[in-house]
PDB file of C-alpha atoms in Angstrom:
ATOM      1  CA  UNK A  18       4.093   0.146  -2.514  1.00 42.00           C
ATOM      2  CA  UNK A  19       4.419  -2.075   0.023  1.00 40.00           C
ATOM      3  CA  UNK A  20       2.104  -2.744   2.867  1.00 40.00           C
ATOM      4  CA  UNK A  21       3.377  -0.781   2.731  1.00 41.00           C
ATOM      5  CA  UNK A  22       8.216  -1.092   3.914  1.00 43.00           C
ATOM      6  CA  UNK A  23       7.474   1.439   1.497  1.00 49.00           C
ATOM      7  CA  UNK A  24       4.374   3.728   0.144  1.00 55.00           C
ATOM      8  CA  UNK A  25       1.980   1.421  -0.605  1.00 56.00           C
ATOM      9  CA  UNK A  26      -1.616   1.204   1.486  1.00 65.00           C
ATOM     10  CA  UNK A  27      -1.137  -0.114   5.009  1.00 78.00           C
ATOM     11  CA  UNK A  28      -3.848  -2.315   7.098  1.00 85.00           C
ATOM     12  CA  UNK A  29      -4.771  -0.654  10.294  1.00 91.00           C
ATOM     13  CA  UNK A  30      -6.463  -0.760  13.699  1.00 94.00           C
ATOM     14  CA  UNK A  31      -8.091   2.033  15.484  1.00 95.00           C
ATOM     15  CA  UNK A  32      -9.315   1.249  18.882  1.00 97.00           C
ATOM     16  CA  UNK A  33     -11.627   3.681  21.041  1.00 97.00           C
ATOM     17  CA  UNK A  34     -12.031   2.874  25.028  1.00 97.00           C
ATOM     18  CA  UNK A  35     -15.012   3.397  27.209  1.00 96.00           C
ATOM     19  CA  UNK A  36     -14.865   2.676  30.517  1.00 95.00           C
ATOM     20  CA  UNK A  37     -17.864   0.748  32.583  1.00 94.00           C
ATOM     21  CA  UNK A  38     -20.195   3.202  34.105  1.00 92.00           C
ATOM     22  CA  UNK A  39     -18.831   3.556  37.692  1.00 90.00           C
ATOM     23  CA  UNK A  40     -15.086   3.437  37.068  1.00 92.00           C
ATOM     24  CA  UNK A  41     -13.150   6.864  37.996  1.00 91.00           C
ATOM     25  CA  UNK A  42     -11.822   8.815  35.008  1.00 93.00           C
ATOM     26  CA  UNK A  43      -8.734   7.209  33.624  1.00 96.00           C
ATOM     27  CA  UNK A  44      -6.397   7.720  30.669  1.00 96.00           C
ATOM     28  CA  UNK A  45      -3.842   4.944  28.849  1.00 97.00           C
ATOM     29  CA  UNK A  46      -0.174   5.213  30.087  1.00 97.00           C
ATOM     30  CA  UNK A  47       1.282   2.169  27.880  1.00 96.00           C
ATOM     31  CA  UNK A  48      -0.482  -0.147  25.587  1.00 97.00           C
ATOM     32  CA  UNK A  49       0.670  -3.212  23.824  1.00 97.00           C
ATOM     33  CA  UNK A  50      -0.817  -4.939  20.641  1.00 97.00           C
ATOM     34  CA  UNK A  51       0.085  -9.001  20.855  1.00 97.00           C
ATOM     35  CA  UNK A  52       0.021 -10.658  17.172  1.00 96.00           C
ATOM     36  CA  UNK A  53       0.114 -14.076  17.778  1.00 96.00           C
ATOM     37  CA  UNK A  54      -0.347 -17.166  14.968  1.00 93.00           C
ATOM     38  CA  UNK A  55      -2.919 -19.229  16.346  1.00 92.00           C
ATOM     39  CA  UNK A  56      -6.211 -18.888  18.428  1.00 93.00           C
ATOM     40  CA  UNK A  57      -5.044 -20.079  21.971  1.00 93.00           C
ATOM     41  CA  UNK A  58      -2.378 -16.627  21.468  1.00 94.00           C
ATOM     42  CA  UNK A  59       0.273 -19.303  22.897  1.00 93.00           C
ATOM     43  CA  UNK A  60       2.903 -17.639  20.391  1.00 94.00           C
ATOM     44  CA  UNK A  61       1.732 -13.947  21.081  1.00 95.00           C
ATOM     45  CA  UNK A  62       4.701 -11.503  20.343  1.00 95.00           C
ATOM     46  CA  UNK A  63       4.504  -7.622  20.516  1.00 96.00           C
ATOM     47  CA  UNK A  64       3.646  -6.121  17.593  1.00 94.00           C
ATOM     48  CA  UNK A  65       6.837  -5.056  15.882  1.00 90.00           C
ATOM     49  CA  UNK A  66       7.836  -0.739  15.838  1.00 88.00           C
ATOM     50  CA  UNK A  67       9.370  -0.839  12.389  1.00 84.00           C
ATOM     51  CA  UNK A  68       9.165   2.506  10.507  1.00 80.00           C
ATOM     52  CA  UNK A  69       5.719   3.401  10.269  1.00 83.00           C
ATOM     53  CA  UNK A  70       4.819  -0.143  11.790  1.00 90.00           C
ATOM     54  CA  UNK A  71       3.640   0.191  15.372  1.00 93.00           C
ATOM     55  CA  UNK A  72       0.946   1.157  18.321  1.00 96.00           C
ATOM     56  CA  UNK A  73       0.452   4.502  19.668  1.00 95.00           C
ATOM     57  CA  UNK A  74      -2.282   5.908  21.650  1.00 96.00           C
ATOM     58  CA  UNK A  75      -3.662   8.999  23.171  1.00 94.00           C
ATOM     59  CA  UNK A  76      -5.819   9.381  26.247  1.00 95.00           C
ATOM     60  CA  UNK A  77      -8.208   6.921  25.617  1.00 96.00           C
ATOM     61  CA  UNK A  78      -7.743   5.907  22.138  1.00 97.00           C
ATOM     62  CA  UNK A  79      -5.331   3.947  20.330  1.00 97.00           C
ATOM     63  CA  UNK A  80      -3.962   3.753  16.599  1.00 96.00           C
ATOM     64  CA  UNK A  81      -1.942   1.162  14.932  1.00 95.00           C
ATOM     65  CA  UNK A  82      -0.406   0.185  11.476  1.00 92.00           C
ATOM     66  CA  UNK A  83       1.560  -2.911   9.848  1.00 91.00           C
ATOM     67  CA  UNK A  84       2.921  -4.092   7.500  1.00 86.00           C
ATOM     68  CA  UNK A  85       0.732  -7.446   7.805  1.00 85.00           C
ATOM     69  CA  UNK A  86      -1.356  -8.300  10.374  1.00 92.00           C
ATOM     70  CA  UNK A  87      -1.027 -11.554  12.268  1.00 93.00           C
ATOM     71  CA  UNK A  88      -3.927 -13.732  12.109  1.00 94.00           C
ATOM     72  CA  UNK A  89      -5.178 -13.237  16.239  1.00 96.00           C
ATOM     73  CA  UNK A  90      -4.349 -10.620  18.278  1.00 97.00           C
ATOM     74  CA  UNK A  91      -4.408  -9.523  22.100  1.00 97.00           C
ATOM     75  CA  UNK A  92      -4.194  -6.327  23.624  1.00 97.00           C
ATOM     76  CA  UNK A  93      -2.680  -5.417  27.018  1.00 97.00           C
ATOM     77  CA  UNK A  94      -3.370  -1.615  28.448  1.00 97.00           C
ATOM     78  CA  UNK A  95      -1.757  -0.045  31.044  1.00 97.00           C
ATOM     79  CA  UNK A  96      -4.429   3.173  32.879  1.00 97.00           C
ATOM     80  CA  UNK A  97      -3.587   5.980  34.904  1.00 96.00           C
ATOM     81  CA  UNK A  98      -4.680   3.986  37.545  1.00 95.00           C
ATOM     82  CA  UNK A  99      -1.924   1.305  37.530  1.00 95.00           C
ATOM     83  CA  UNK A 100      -4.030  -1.604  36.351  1.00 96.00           C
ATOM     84  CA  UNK A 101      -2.718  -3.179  33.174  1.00 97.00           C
ATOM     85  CA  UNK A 102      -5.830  -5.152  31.833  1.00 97.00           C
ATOM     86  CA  UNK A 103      -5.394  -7.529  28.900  1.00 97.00           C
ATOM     87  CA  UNK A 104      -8.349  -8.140  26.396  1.00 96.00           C
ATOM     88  CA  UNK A 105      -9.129 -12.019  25.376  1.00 95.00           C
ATOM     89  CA  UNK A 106      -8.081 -12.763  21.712  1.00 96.00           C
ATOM     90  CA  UNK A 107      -9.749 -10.883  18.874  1.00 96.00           C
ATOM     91  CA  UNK A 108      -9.347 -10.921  15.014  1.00 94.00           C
ATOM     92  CA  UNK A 109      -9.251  -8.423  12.348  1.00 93.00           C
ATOM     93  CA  UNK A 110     -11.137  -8.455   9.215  1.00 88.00           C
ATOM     94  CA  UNK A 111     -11.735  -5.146   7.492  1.00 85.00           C
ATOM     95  CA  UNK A 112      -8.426  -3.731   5.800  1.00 82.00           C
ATOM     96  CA  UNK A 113      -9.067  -0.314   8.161  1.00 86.00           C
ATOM     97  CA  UNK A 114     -10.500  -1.842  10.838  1.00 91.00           C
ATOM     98  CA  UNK A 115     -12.177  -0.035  13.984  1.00 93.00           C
ATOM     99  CA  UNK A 116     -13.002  -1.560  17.298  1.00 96.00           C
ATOM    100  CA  UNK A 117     -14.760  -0.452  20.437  1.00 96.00           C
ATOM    101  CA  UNK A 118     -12.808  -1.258  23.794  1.00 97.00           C
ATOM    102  CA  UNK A 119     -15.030  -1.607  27.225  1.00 96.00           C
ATOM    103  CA  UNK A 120     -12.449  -1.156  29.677  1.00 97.00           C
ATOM    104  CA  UNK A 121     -13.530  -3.152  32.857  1.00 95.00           C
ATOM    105  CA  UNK A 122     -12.363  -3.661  36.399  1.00 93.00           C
ATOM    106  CA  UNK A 123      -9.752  -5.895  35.207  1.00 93.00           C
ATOM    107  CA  UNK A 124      -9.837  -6.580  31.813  1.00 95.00           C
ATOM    108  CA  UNK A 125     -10.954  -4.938  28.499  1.00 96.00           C
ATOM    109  CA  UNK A 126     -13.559  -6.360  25.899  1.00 96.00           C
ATOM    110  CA  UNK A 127     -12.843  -5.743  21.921  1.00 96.00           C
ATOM    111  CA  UNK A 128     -15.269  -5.679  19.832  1.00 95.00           C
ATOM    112  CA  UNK A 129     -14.763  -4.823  15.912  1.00 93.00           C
ATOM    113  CA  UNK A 130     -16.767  -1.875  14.103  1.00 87.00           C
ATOM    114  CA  UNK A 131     -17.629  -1.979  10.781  1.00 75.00           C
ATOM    115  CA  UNK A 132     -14.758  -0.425   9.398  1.00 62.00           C
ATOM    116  CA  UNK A 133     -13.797   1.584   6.296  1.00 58.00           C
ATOM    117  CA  UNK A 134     -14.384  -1.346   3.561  1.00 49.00           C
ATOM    118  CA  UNK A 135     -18.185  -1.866   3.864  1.00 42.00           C
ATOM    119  CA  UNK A 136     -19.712  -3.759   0.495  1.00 42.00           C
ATOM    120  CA  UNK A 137     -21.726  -1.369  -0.361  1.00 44.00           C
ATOM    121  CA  UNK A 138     -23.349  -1.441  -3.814  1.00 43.00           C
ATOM    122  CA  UNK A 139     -21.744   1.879  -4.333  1.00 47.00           C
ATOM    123  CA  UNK A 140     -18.341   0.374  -3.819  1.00 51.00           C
ATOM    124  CA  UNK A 141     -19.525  -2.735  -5.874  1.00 57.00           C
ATOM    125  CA  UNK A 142     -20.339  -0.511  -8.649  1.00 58.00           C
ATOM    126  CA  UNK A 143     -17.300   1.882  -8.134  1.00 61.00           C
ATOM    127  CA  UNK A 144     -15.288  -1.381  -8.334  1.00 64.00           C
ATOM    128  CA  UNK A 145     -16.660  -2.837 -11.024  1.00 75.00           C
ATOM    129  CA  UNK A 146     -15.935   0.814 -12.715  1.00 75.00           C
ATOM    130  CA  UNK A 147     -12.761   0.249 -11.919  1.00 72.00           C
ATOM    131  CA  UNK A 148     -12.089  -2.847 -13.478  1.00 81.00           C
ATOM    132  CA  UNK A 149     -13.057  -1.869 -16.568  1.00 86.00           C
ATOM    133  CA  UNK A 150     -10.966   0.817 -16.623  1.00 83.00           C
ATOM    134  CA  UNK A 151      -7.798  -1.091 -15.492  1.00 85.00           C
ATOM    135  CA  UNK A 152      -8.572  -3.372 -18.261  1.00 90.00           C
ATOM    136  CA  UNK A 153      -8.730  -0.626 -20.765  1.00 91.00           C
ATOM    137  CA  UNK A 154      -5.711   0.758 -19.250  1.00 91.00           C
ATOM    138  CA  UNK A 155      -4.454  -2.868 -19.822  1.00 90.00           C
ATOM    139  CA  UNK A 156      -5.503  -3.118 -23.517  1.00 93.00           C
ATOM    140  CA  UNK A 157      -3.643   0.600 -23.998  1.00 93.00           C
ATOM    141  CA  UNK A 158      -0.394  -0.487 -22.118  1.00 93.00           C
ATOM    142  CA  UNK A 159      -0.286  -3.989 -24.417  1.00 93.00           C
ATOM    143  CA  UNK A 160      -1.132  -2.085 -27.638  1.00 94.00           C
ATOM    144  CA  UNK A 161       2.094   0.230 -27.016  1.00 93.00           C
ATOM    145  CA  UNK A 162       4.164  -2.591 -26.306  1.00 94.00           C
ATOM    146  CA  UNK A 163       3.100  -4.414 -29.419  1.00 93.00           C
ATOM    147  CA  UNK A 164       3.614  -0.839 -31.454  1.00 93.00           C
ATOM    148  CA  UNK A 165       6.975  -0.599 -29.715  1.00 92.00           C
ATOM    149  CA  UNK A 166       8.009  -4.070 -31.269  1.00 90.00           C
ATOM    150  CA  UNK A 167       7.007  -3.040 -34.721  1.00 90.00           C
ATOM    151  CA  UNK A 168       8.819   0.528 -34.235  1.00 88.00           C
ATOM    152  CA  UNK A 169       5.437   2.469 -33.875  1.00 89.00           C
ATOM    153  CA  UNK A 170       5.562   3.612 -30.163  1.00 87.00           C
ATOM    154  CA  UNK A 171       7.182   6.952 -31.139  1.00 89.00           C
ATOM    155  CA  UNK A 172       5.136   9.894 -29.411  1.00 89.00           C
ATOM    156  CA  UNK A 173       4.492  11.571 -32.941  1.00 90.00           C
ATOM    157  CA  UNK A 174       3.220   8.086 -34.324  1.00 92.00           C
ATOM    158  CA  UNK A 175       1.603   6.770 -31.127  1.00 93.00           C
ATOM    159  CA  UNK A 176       0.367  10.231 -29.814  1.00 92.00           C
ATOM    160  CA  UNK A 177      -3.138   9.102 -29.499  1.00 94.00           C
ATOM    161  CA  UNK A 178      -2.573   5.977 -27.671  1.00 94.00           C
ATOM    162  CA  UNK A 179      -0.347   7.945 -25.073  1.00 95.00           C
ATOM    163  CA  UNK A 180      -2.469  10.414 -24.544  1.00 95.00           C
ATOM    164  CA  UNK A 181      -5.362   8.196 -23.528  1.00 95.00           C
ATOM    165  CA  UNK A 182      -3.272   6.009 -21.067  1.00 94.00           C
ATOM    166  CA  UNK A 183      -2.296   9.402 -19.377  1.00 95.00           C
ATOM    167  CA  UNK A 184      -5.912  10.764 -18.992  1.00 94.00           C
ATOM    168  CA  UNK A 185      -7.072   7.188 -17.661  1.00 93.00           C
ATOM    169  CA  UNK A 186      -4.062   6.452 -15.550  1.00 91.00           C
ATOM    170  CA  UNK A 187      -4.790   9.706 -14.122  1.00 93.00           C
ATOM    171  CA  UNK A 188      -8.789   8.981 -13.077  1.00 91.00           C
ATOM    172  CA  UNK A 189      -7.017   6.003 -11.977  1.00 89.00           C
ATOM    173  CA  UNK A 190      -4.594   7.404  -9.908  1.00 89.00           C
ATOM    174  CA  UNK A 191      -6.746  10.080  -8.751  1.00 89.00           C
ATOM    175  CA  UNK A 192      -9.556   7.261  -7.382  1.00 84.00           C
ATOM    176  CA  UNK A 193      -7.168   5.045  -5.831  1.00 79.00           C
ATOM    177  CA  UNK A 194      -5.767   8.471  -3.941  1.00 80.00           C
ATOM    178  CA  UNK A 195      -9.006   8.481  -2.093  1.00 77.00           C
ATOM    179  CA  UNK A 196      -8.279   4.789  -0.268  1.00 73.00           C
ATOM    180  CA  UNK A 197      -4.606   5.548  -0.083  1.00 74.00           C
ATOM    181  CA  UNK A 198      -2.391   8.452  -0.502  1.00 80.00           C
ATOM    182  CA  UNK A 199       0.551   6.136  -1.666  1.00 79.00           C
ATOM    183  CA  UNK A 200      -0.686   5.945  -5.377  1.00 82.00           C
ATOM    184  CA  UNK A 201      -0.677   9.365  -6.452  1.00 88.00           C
ATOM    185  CA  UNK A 202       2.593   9.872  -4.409  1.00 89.00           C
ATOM    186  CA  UNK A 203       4.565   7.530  -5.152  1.00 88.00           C
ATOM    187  CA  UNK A 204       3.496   8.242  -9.097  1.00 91.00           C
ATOM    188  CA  UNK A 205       4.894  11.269  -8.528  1.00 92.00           C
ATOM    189  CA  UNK A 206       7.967  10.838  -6.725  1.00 92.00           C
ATOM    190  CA  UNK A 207       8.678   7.904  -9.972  1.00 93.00           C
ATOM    191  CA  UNK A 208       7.532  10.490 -12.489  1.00 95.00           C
ATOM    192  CA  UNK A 209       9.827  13.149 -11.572  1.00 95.00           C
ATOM    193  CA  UNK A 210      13.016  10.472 -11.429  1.00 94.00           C
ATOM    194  CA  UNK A 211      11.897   9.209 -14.937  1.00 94.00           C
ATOM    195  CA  UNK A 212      11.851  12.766 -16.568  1.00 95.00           C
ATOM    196  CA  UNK A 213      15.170  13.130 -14.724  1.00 95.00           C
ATOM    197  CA  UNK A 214      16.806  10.089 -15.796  1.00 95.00           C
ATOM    198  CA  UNK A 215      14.800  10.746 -19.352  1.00 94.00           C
ATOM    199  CA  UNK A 216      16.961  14.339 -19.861  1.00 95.00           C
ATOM    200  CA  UNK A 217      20.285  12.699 -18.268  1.00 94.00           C
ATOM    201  CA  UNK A 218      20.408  10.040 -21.354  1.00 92.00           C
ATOM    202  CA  UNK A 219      18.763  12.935 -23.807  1.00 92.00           C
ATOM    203  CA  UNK A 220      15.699   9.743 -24.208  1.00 90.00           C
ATOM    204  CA  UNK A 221      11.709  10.624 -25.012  1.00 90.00           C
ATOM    205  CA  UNK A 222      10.383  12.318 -22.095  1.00 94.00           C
ATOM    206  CA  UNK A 223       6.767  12.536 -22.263  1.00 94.00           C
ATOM    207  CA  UNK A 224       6.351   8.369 -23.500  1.00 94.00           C
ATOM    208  CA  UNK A 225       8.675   7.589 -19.944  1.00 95.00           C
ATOM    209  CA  UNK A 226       6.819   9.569 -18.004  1.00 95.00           C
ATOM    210  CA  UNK A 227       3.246   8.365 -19.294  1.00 96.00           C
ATOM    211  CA  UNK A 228       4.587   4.498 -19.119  1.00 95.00           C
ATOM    212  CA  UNK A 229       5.929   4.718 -14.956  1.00 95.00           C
ATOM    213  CA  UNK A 230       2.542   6.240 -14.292  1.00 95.00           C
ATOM    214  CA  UNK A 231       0.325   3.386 -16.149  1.00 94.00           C
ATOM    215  CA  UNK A 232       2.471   0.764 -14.313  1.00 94.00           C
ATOM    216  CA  UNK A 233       2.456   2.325 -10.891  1.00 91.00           C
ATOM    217  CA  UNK A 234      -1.586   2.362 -10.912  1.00 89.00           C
ATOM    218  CA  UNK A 235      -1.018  -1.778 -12.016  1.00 88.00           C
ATOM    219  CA  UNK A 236       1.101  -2.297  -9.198  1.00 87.00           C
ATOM    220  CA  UNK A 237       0.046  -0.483  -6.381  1.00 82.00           C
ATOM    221  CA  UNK A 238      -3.550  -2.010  -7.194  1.00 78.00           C
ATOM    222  CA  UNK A 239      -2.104  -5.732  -7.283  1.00 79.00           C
ATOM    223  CA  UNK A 240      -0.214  -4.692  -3.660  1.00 74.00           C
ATOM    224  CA  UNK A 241      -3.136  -3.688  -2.411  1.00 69.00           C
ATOM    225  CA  UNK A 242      -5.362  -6.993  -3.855  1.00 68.00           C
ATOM    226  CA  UNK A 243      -2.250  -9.081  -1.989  1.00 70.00           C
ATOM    227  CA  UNK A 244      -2.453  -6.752   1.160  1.00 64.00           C
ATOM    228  CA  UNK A 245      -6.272  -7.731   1.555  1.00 61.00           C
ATOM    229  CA  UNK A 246      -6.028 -11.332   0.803  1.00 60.00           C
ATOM    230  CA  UNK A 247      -2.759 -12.659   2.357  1.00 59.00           C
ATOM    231  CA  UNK A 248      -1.883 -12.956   5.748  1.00 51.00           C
ATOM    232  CA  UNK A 249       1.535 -12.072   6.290  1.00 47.00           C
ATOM    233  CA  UNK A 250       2.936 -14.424   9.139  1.00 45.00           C
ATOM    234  CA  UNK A 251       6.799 -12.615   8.393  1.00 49.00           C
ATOM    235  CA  UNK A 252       5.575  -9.358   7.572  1.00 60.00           C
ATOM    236  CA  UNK A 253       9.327  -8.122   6.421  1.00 64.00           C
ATOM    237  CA  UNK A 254       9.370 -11.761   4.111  1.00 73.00           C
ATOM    238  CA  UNK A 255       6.042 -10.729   2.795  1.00 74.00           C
ATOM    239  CA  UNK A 256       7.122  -7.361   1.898  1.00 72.00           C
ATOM    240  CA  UNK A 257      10.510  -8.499   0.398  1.00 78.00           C
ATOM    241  CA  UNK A 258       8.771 -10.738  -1.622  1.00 83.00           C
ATOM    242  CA  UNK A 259       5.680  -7.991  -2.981  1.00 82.00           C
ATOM    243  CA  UNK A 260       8.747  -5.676  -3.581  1.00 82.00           C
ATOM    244  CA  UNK A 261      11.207  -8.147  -5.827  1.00 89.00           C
ATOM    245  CA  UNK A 262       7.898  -9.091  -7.467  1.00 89.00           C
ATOM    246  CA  UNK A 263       7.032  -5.200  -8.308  1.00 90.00           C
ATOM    247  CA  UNK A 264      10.362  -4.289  -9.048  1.00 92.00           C
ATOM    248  CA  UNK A 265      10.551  -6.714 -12.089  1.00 94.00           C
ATOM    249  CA  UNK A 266       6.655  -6.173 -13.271  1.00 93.00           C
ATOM    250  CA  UNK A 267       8.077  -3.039 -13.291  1.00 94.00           C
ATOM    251  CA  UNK A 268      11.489  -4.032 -15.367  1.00 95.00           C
ATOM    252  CA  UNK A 269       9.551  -5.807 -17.956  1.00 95.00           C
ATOM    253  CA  UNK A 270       6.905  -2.868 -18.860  1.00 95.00           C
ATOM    254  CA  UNK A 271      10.071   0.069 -18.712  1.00 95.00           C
ATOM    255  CA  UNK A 272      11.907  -2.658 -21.409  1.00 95.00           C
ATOM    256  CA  UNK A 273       9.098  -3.772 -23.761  1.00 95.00           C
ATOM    257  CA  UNK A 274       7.251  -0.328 -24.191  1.00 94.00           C
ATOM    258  CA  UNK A 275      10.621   1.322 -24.431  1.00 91.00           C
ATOM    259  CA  UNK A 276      13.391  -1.629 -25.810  1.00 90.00           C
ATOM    260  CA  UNK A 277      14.010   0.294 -28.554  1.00 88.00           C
ATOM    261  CA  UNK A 278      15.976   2.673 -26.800  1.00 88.00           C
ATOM    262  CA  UNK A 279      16.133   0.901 -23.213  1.00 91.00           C
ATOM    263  CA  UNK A 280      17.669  -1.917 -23.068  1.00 92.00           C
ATOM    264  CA  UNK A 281      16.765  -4.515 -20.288  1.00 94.00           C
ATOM    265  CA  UNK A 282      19.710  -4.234 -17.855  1.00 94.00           C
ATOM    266  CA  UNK A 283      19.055  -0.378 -18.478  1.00 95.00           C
ATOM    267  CA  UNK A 284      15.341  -1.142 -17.540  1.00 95.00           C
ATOM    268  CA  UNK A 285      15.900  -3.607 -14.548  1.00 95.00           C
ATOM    269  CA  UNK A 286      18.573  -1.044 -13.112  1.00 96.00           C
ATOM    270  CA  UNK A 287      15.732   2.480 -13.723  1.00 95.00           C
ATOM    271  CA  UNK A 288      13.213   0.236 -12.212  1.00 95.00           C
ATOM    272  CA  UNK A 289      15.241  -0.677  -9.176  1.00 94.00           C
ATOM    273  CA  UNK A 290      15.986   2.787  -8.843  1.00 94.00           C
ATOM    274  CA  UNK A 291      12.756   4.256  -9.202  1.00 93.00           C
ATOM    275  CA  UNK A 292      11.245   1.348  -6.101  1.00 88.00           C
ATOM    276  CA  UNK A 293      14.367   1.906  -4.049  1.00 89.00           C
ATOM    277  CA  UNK A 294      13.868   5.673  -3.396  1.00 90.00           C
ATOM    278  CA  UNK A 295      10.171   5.349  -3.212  1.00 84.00           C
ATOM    279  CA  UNK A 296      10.930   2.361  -0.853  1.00 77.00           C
ATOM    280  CA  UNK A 297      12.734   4.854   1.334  1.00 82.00           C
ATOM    281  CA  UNK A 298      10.675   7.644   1.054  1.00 82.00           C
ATOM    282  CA  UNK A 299       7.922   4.820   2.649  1.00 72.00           C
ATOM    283  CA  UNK A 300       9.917   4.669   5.605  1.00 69.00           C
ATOM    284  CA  UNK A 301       9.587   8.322   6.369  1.00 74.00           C
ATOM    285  CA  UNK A 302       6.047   8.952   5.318  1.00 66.00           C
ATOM    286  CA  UNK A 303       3.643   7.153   7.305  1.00 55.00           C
ATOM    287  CA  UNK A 304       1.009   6.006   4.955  1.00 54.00           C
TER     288      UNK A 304
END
């Protein structure tokens, strides 16, 4: 959830240095990643260590992760050989971007890789795949609400409609496990508090459990859409934000493919629940 204080996909950076033919062997002792708003770098402030958030490197590579990016960035390197060289100012573009670093005399020169989010007409035509199943997945989710309204959601009535937004939710889940571990997690994780909370108040398990697994693929795919699109000047505002905004999506589907037996405080409160421990969990988990 999200990018990420939670589970949901976070951008990173992978750097890998080279040094100029010539130089002796040296290794990184200390490295700092600058974000900074504006092109000149005039506002350039340290990259933030904030759960998984931060920089770290090993002899002569570096990794990072965020929340959100700043817009420019700058990187200053510290080598064995007591030369801290700063790089001029650089931008990101692919969500996992890569970047080859020529370490010089006295400074270091970025320049960005390819990355992992090439389009390729496979991942065109995986994505446009995709959509149409989301929008199936859609059409299924809105036809159980509608049942639920006219008393027709039950699992022995509605069997058929449930059992189809399972099998897709789980291709769904499944394929969006291969950019990002979060998805199938963090279904999990809300799965197993639904059936638990389901047997506490002696409510439907199987229709609970089927529901916080079709919304969790709608969600996590919207982060991740609003990860790639947005910069995030105040990465913590940005997340605050994605989070109140999933944690009521999330309200409303619990309450109007379930209102017969959940009512919406009941659903705003399970939902809250369900994106506070997940939330958490994100913290811990670095993905």
């Amino acid at each position: 959830r999200a990018s990420g204080m939670d589970m949901g996909p976070k951008p990173t950076m992978d750097f890998k240095f080279t040094a100029e033919p010539g130089m002796p062997a040296i290794i990184i002792t200390e490295a700092v990643l600058l974000e900074c708003s504006d092109s000149s770098c005039s506002d350039a402030k340290p990259l933030e260590e904030l759960g998984p958030q931060g920089i770290t490197c090993q002899e002569m590579s570096c990794s990072s992760m965020a929340y959100g990016y700043a817009a420019y960035h700058e990187l200053v390197v510290t080598f064995s050989d007591g030369i801290t060289r700063q790089s001029s100012v650089f931008q990101k573009n692919a969500f996992h971007a890569t970047y080859k670093v020529t370490v010089g005399q006295d400074d270091l020169r970025v320049k960005e890789g390819r990355g992992r989010m090439d389009p390729l007409l496979g991942a065109l035509l995986g994505g446009l795949v995709g959509v149409a199943g989301l929008l199936i997945e859609l059409g299924l989710l809105v036809a159980l609400m509608v049942r639920e309204g006219k008393g027709r959601a039950t699992w022995e009535i509605s069997k058929g409609f449930y059992w189809s937004a399972f099998g897709l939710g789980l291709v769904l889940t499944t394929a969006g496990g291969f950019f990002s571990l979060a998805l199938p997690i963090t279904a999990l994780i809300e799965i197993a508090l639904g059936i638990g909370y389901a047997l506490w108040r002696k409510r439907p398990v199987f229709p609970l459990a089927i529901v916080i697994l079709v919304m969790n693929v709608f969600t996590q795919f919207g982060l991740w859409g609003a990860l790639e699109t947005v910069q995030a000047g105040n990465s913590l505002v940005f997340t605050l934000i994605l989070e109140t905004g999933i944690w009521l999506v999330e309200a409303f589907i619990l309450f109007f493919t379930q209102r017969k037996t959940l009512p919406f405080k009941e659903a705003a409160l399970l939902s809250l629940v369900l994106n506070g421990i997940s939330f958490l969990i994100g913290l811990i988990l670095p993905l």
